[in-house]
Amino acid sequence: MVKRRKKRKRRSSGLFKSAKKLFNLVLSFYIPKEVTSKLGWAWFGSSRVGTPLLVGLLGVILLFSTVPVPYSSYMVQQKINHLLDRKPYEIKKKWVSLDKISWQMQMAVIASEDQKFESHFGIDLNAIQIALQNNTKSKKVRGGSTISQQTVKNMFLWHGQSWIRKGIELPLTFAIEQLWGKERILEVYLNIAEFGYGIFGVEAAAQTFFKKSAKNLTLNEAALLAASLPNPNIYRVDRPGVIMKKRQVWIIRQVSALGGQQYLSRLE
């Protein structure tokens, strides 16, 4: 009995050591040397900080692989910021399972945000290569984020462009790809994405803007919601401008080009 416990401990220890090495390897690859040298990145790889944080994050990821997400990091940040500014801010949200969201809505966000969603492993290597080239020239961090990366950012991290956030985002993206799978990632994404001022998730958005459930959204309505995702505070669903309407039409065409509902069968 004692020997079995010792073996389990050794296996667990080996697993977390391997995970920590991979975590730090990815960080060192993704964050430039100039940044790591300034930050003194060694603190993160230490057993006092790196291992507990890694274990904690993996635990949270495992928990929310099946449990509905009550609040995302971004929701909490927005609430705190408005409280500090003494501004009213009510969060509207209602969790619904993926089968309660119309296929048109699911495909609209894929067509808009991440057309390679079904085939990549969490990141778009071509987009990262282009971003790294641009970042080297401009010394700024630019996007190209997949749905998986956006889910990690909204769920666990903070908004804004920084090498630190990007460095943490990447290994967490790999983790949810492995532990959640595509359908769960899409489900969480559609439930925590912001579609308007304090409006989170497609169910709340559908009820607010169209007075119907997410299950009954048409392709036109879904495409309009998806068109707001770059910045719902600028691209407003209730006041769509010329640019937003053009994007709506483009999304509808892309849904058809991707194969429509048939595309979703490849996520299973």
Coordinates of C-alpha atoms in Angstrom, one line a residue:
M1 CA 0.0 0.0 0.0
V2 CA 2.8 2.4 1.0
K3 CA 4.7 1.5 -2.2
R4 CA 1.7 2.3 -4.4
R5 CA 1.3 5.7 -2.8
K6 CA 4.9 6.4 -3.4
K7 CA 4.6 5.4 -7.0
R8 CA 1.5 7.7 -7.4
K9 CA 3.4 10.6 -5.8
R10 CA 6.3 10.1 -8.2
R11 CA 4.0 10.0 -11.2
S12 CA 2.2 13.1 -10.1
S13 CA 5.5 14.9 -9.4
G14 CA 6.8 13.8 -12.8
L15 CA 3.6 15.1 -14.5
F16 CA 3.8 18.5 -12.9
K17 CA 7.5 18.8 -13.6
S18 CA 6.9 18.0 -17.2
A19 CA 4.0 20.5 -17.4
K20 CA 6.1 23.2 -15.7
K21 CA 9.0 22.7 -18.1
L22 CA 6.6 22.9 -21.1
F23 CA 5.0 26.0 -19.6
N24 CA 8.3 27.8 -19.2
L25 CA 9.6 26.6 -22.5
V26 CA 6.6 28.1 -24.3
L27 CA 6.9 31.3 -22.3
S28 CA 10.6 31.6 -23.2
F29 CA 9.8 31.0 -26.9
Y30 CA 6.9 33.5 -27.0
I31 CA 8.2 36.3 -24.9
P32 CA 11.3 38.1 -26.3
K33 CA 14.6 38.0 -24.5
E34 CA 14.5 41.8 -24.0
V35 CA 11.3 41.5 -22.0
T36 CA 12.3 38.5 -19.9
S37 CA 15.6 40.0 -19.0
K38 CA 13.9 43.2 -17.8
L39 CA 11.3 41.2 -15.8
G40 CA 13.6 38.7 -14.3
W41 CA 11.4 35.9 -15.6
A42 CA 13.2 33.3 -13.4
W43 CA 10.7 34.1 -10.6
F44 CA 7.9 32.4 -12.6
G45 CA 9.9 29.2 -13.1
S46 CA 10.6 28.9 -9.4
S47 CA 8.9 26.2 -7.4
R48 CA 7.5 28.8 -5.0
V49 CA 5.5 30.6 -7.7
G50 CA 5.4 28.7 -11.0
T51 CA 4.3 25.3 -9.7
P52 CA 1.4 26.4 -7.5
L53 CA 0.2 28.8 -10.2
L54 CA 0.4 26.1 -12.8
V55 CA -1.4 23.5 -10.6
G56 CA -4.1 26.1 -9.7
L57 CA -4.8 27.0 -13.3
L58 CA -4.9 23.4 -14.5
G59 CA -7.4 22.7 -11.6
V60 CA -9.6 25.6 -12.7
I61 CA -9.5 24.4 -16.3
L62 CA -10.5 20.9 -15.3
L63 CA -13.3 22.2 -13.2
F64 CA -14.8 24.3 -16.0
S65 CA -14.5 21.5 -18.5
T66 CA -18.0 20.5 -17.5
V67 CA -19.3 23.1 -15.0
P68 CA -21.1 26.3 -16.4
V69 CA -18.9 29.4 -16.0
P70 CA -20.5 31.7 -13.4
Y71 CA -18.2 34.7 -14.2
S72 CA -15.2 35.4 -16.4
S73 CA -12.2 37.3 -15.4
Y74 CA -13.2 40.1 -17.9
M75 CA -16.7 40.4 -16.3
V76 CA -15.1 40.8 -12.9
Q77 CA -12.6 43.4 -14.2
Q78 CA -15.4 45.4 -15.8
K79 CA -17.5 45.4 -12.7
I80 CA -14.6 46.5 -10.5
N81 CA -13.6 49.2 -12.9
H82 CA -17.1 50.7 -13.0
L83 CA -17.4 50.5 -9.2
L84 CA -14.1 52.4 -8.8
D85 CA -15.4 55.0 -11.3
R86 CA -18.7 55.1 -9.4
K87 CA -20.6 54.2 -12.6
P88 CA -23.6 51.9 -12.7
Y89 CA -22.8 48.6 -14.4
E90 CA -25.2 45.7 -14.5
I91 CA -24.0 42.4 -16.0
K92 CA -26.6 40.6 -18.1
K93 CA -25.9 36.9 -18.7
K94 CA -27.5 33.5 -18.9
W95 CA -25.6 30.3 -19.5
V96 CA -27.0 28.0 -22.2
S97 CA -25.6 24.7 -23.5
L98 CA -24.3 24.5 -27.1
D99 CA -27.3 22.6 -28.2
K100 CA -29.4 25.6 -27.1
I101 CA -27.5 27.9 -29.5
S102 CA -28.5 28.0 -33.2
W103 CA -26.0 26.5 -35.6
Q104 CA -26.2 29.8 -37.4
M105 CA -24.8 31.6 -34.4
Q106 CA -22.1 29.0 -33.9
M107 CA -21.0 29.3 -37.5
A108 CA -21.2 33.1 -37.5
V109 CA -18.5 33.5 -34.9
I110 CA -16.3 30.9 -36.5
A111 CA -16.7 32.6 -39.9
S112 CA -16.0 36.0 -38.3
E113 CA -13.2 35.2 -35.8
D114 CA -11.5 31.9 -36.6
Q115 CA -12.2 30.0 -39.8
K116 CA -9.5 27.4 -39.0
F117 CA -11.1 26.6 -35.7
E118 CA -11.8 22.9 -36.5
S119 CA -8.3 22.2 -37.7
H120 CA -5.8 24.1 -35.5
F121 CA -4.5 23.1 -32.1
G122 CA -5.3 26.4 -30.4
I123 CA -3.2 28.8 -32.3
D124 CA -2.8 30.0 -35.9
L125 CA 0.9 29.6 -36.7
N126 CA 0.7 31.8 -39.8
A127 CA -1.0 34.6 -37.8
I128 CA 1.6 34.3 -35.1
Q129 CA 4.5 34.5 -37.6
I130 CA 3.0 37.6 -39.2
A131 CA 2.4 39.1 -35.7
L132 CA 5.9 38.4 -34.6
Q133 CA 7.4 40.1 -37.7
N134 CA 5.2 43.1 -37.1
N135 CA 6.0 43.2 -33.4
T136 CA 9.7 43.1 -34.1
K137 CA 9.4 46.1 -36.4
S138 CA 6.9 48.2 -34.4
K139 CA 7.7 46.9 -30.9
K140 CA 3.9 46.4 -30.3
V141 CA 1.9 43.2 -29.7
R142 CA -0.7 42.5 -32.3
G143 CA -3.5 40.0 -32.6
G144 CA -4.6 37.2 -34.9
S145 CA -6.0 35.4 -31.9
T146 CA -8.1 32.2 -32.4
I147 CA -11.4 31.5 -30.6
S148 CA -9.4 29.3 -28.2
Q149 CA -7.0 32.2 -27.4
Q150 CA -9.9 34.7 -27.0
T151 CA -11.7 32.2 -24.6
V152 CA -8.6 32.0 -22.4
K153 CA -8.2 35.8 -22.4
N154 CA -11.8 36.5 -21.5
M155 CA -12.0 33.6 -19.0
F156 CA -8.7 33.8 -17.1
L157 CA -6.6 36.9 -18.1
W158 CA -6.9 40.6 -18.8
H159 CA -7.5 42.6 -21.9
G160 CA -4.9 44.9 -23.5
Q161 CA -1.8 44.0 -25.5
S162 CA 1.3 42.9 -23.6
W163 CA 4.0 40.3 -23.9
I164 CA 3.3 39.0 -20.4
R165 CA -0.4 38.3 -21.1
K166 CA 0.4 36.7 -24.5
G167 CA 3.1 34.5 -22.9
I168 CA 0.7 33.2 -20.3
E169 CA -2.2 32.9 -22.8
L170 CA -0.4 30.5 -25.1
P171 CA 0.2 27.5 -22.7
L172 CA -3.3 28.0 -21.3
T173 CA -4.7 27.8 -24.8
F174 CA -2.9 24.4 -25.3
A175 CA -4.4 23.2 -22.0
I176 CA -8.0 24.0 -22.9
E177 CA -7.6 22.4 -26.3
Q178 CA -6.5 19.2 -24.7
L179 CA -8.8 19.2 -21.7
W180 CA -12.0 20.7 -23.1
G181 CA -12.1 20.0 -26.8
K182 CA -13.5 22.2 -29.6
E183 CA -17.2 22.0 -28.8
R184 CA -16.7 22.9 -25.1
I185 CA -14.4 25.8 -26.1
L186 CA -17.0 27.1 -28.5
E187 CA -19.7 26.7 -25.8
V188 CA -17.7 28.7 -23.2
Y189 CA -16.7 31.3 -25.8
L190 CA -20.3 32.0 -26.8
N191 CA -21.4 32.3 -23.2
I192 CA -18.8 34.7 -22.0
A193 CA -18.1 36.9 -25.1
E194 CA -19.3 40.5 -24.7
F195 CA -21.9 41.7 -27.2
G196 CA -22.8 45.1 -25.7
Y197 CA -22.5 47.2 -22.6
G198 CA -22.7 44.6 -19.8
I199 CA -24.2 42.0 -22.1
F200 CA -22.3 38.7 -22.0
G201 CA -23.1 35.6 -23.9
V202 CA -25.4 34.9 -26.8
E203 CA -28.5 34.1 -24.8
A204 CA -28.4 37.5 -23.1
A205 CA -27.6 39.2 -26.4
A206 CA -30.4 37.4 -28.2
Q207 CA -33.0 38.3 -25.5
T208 CA -31.8 42.0 -25.4
F209 CA -31.6 42.8 -29.1
F210 CA -34.0 40.4 -30.7
K211 CA -36.4 39.3 -27.9
K212 CA -35.8 35.6 -28.6
S213 CA -33.6 32.8 -27.4
A214 CA -30.2 32.0 -28.8
K215 CA -31.7 28.8 -30.2
N216 CA -33.9 30.7 -32.5
L217 CA -31.4 33.2 -34.0
T218 CA -31.4 33.5 -37.7
L219 CA -28.3 33.7 -39.8
N220 CA -28.8 37.5 -40.4
E221 CA -29.2 38.1 -36.6
A222 CA -26.3 35.8 -35.8
A223 CA -24.0 37.5 -38.3
L224 CA -24.9 40.9 -36.9
L225 CA -24.0 39.8 -33.4
A226 CA -20.7 38.3 -34.7
A227 CA -19.9 41.5 -36.5
S228 CA -19.9 43.3 -33.2
L229 CA -17.2 41.1 -31.6
P230 CA -14.2 43.2 -32.6
N231 CA -15.5 45.9 -30.2
P232 CA -19.1 45.8 -29.2
N233 CA -18.9 49.2 -27.6
I234 CA -18.0 50.7 -31.0
Y235 CA -19.8 48.2 -33.3
R236 CA -23.2 48.3 -31.7
V237 CA -25.8 45.7 -32.6
D238 CA -28.7 48.2 -31.9
R239 CA -27.1 50.8 -34.1
P240 CA -25.2 49.1 -36.9
G241 CA -23.3 51.4 -39.2
V242 CA -22.2 50.9 -42.8
I243 CA -19.0 49.1 -41.8
M244 CA -20.8 46.7 -39.5
K245 CA -23.5 46.0 -42.1
K246 CA -20.8 45.2 -44.7
R247 CA -19.2 42.8 -42.3
Q248 CA -22.5 41.2 -41.6
V249 CA -22.9 40.4 -45.3
W250 CA -19.3 39.2 -45.5
I251 CA -19.9 36.8 -42.5
I252 CA -23.1 35.4 -44.1
R253 CA -21.1 34.6 -47.3
Q254 CA -18.3 33.0 -45.3
V255 CA -20.7 30.8 -43.4
S256 CA -21.9 29.4 -46.8
A257 CA -18.3 29.1 -48.1
L258 CA -17.3 27.1 -45.0
G259 CA -20.0 24.6 -45.6
G260 CA -22.6 25.9 -43.1
Q261 CA -23.9 23.4 -40.5
Q262 CA -21.7 20.6 -42.0
Y263 CA -18.6 22.4 -40.7
L264 CA -19.8 21.9 -37.1
S265 CA -20.0 18.1 -37.4
R266 CA -16.2 18.1 -37.7
L267 CA -15.9 19.6 -34.2
E268 CA -17.3 16.5 -32.5

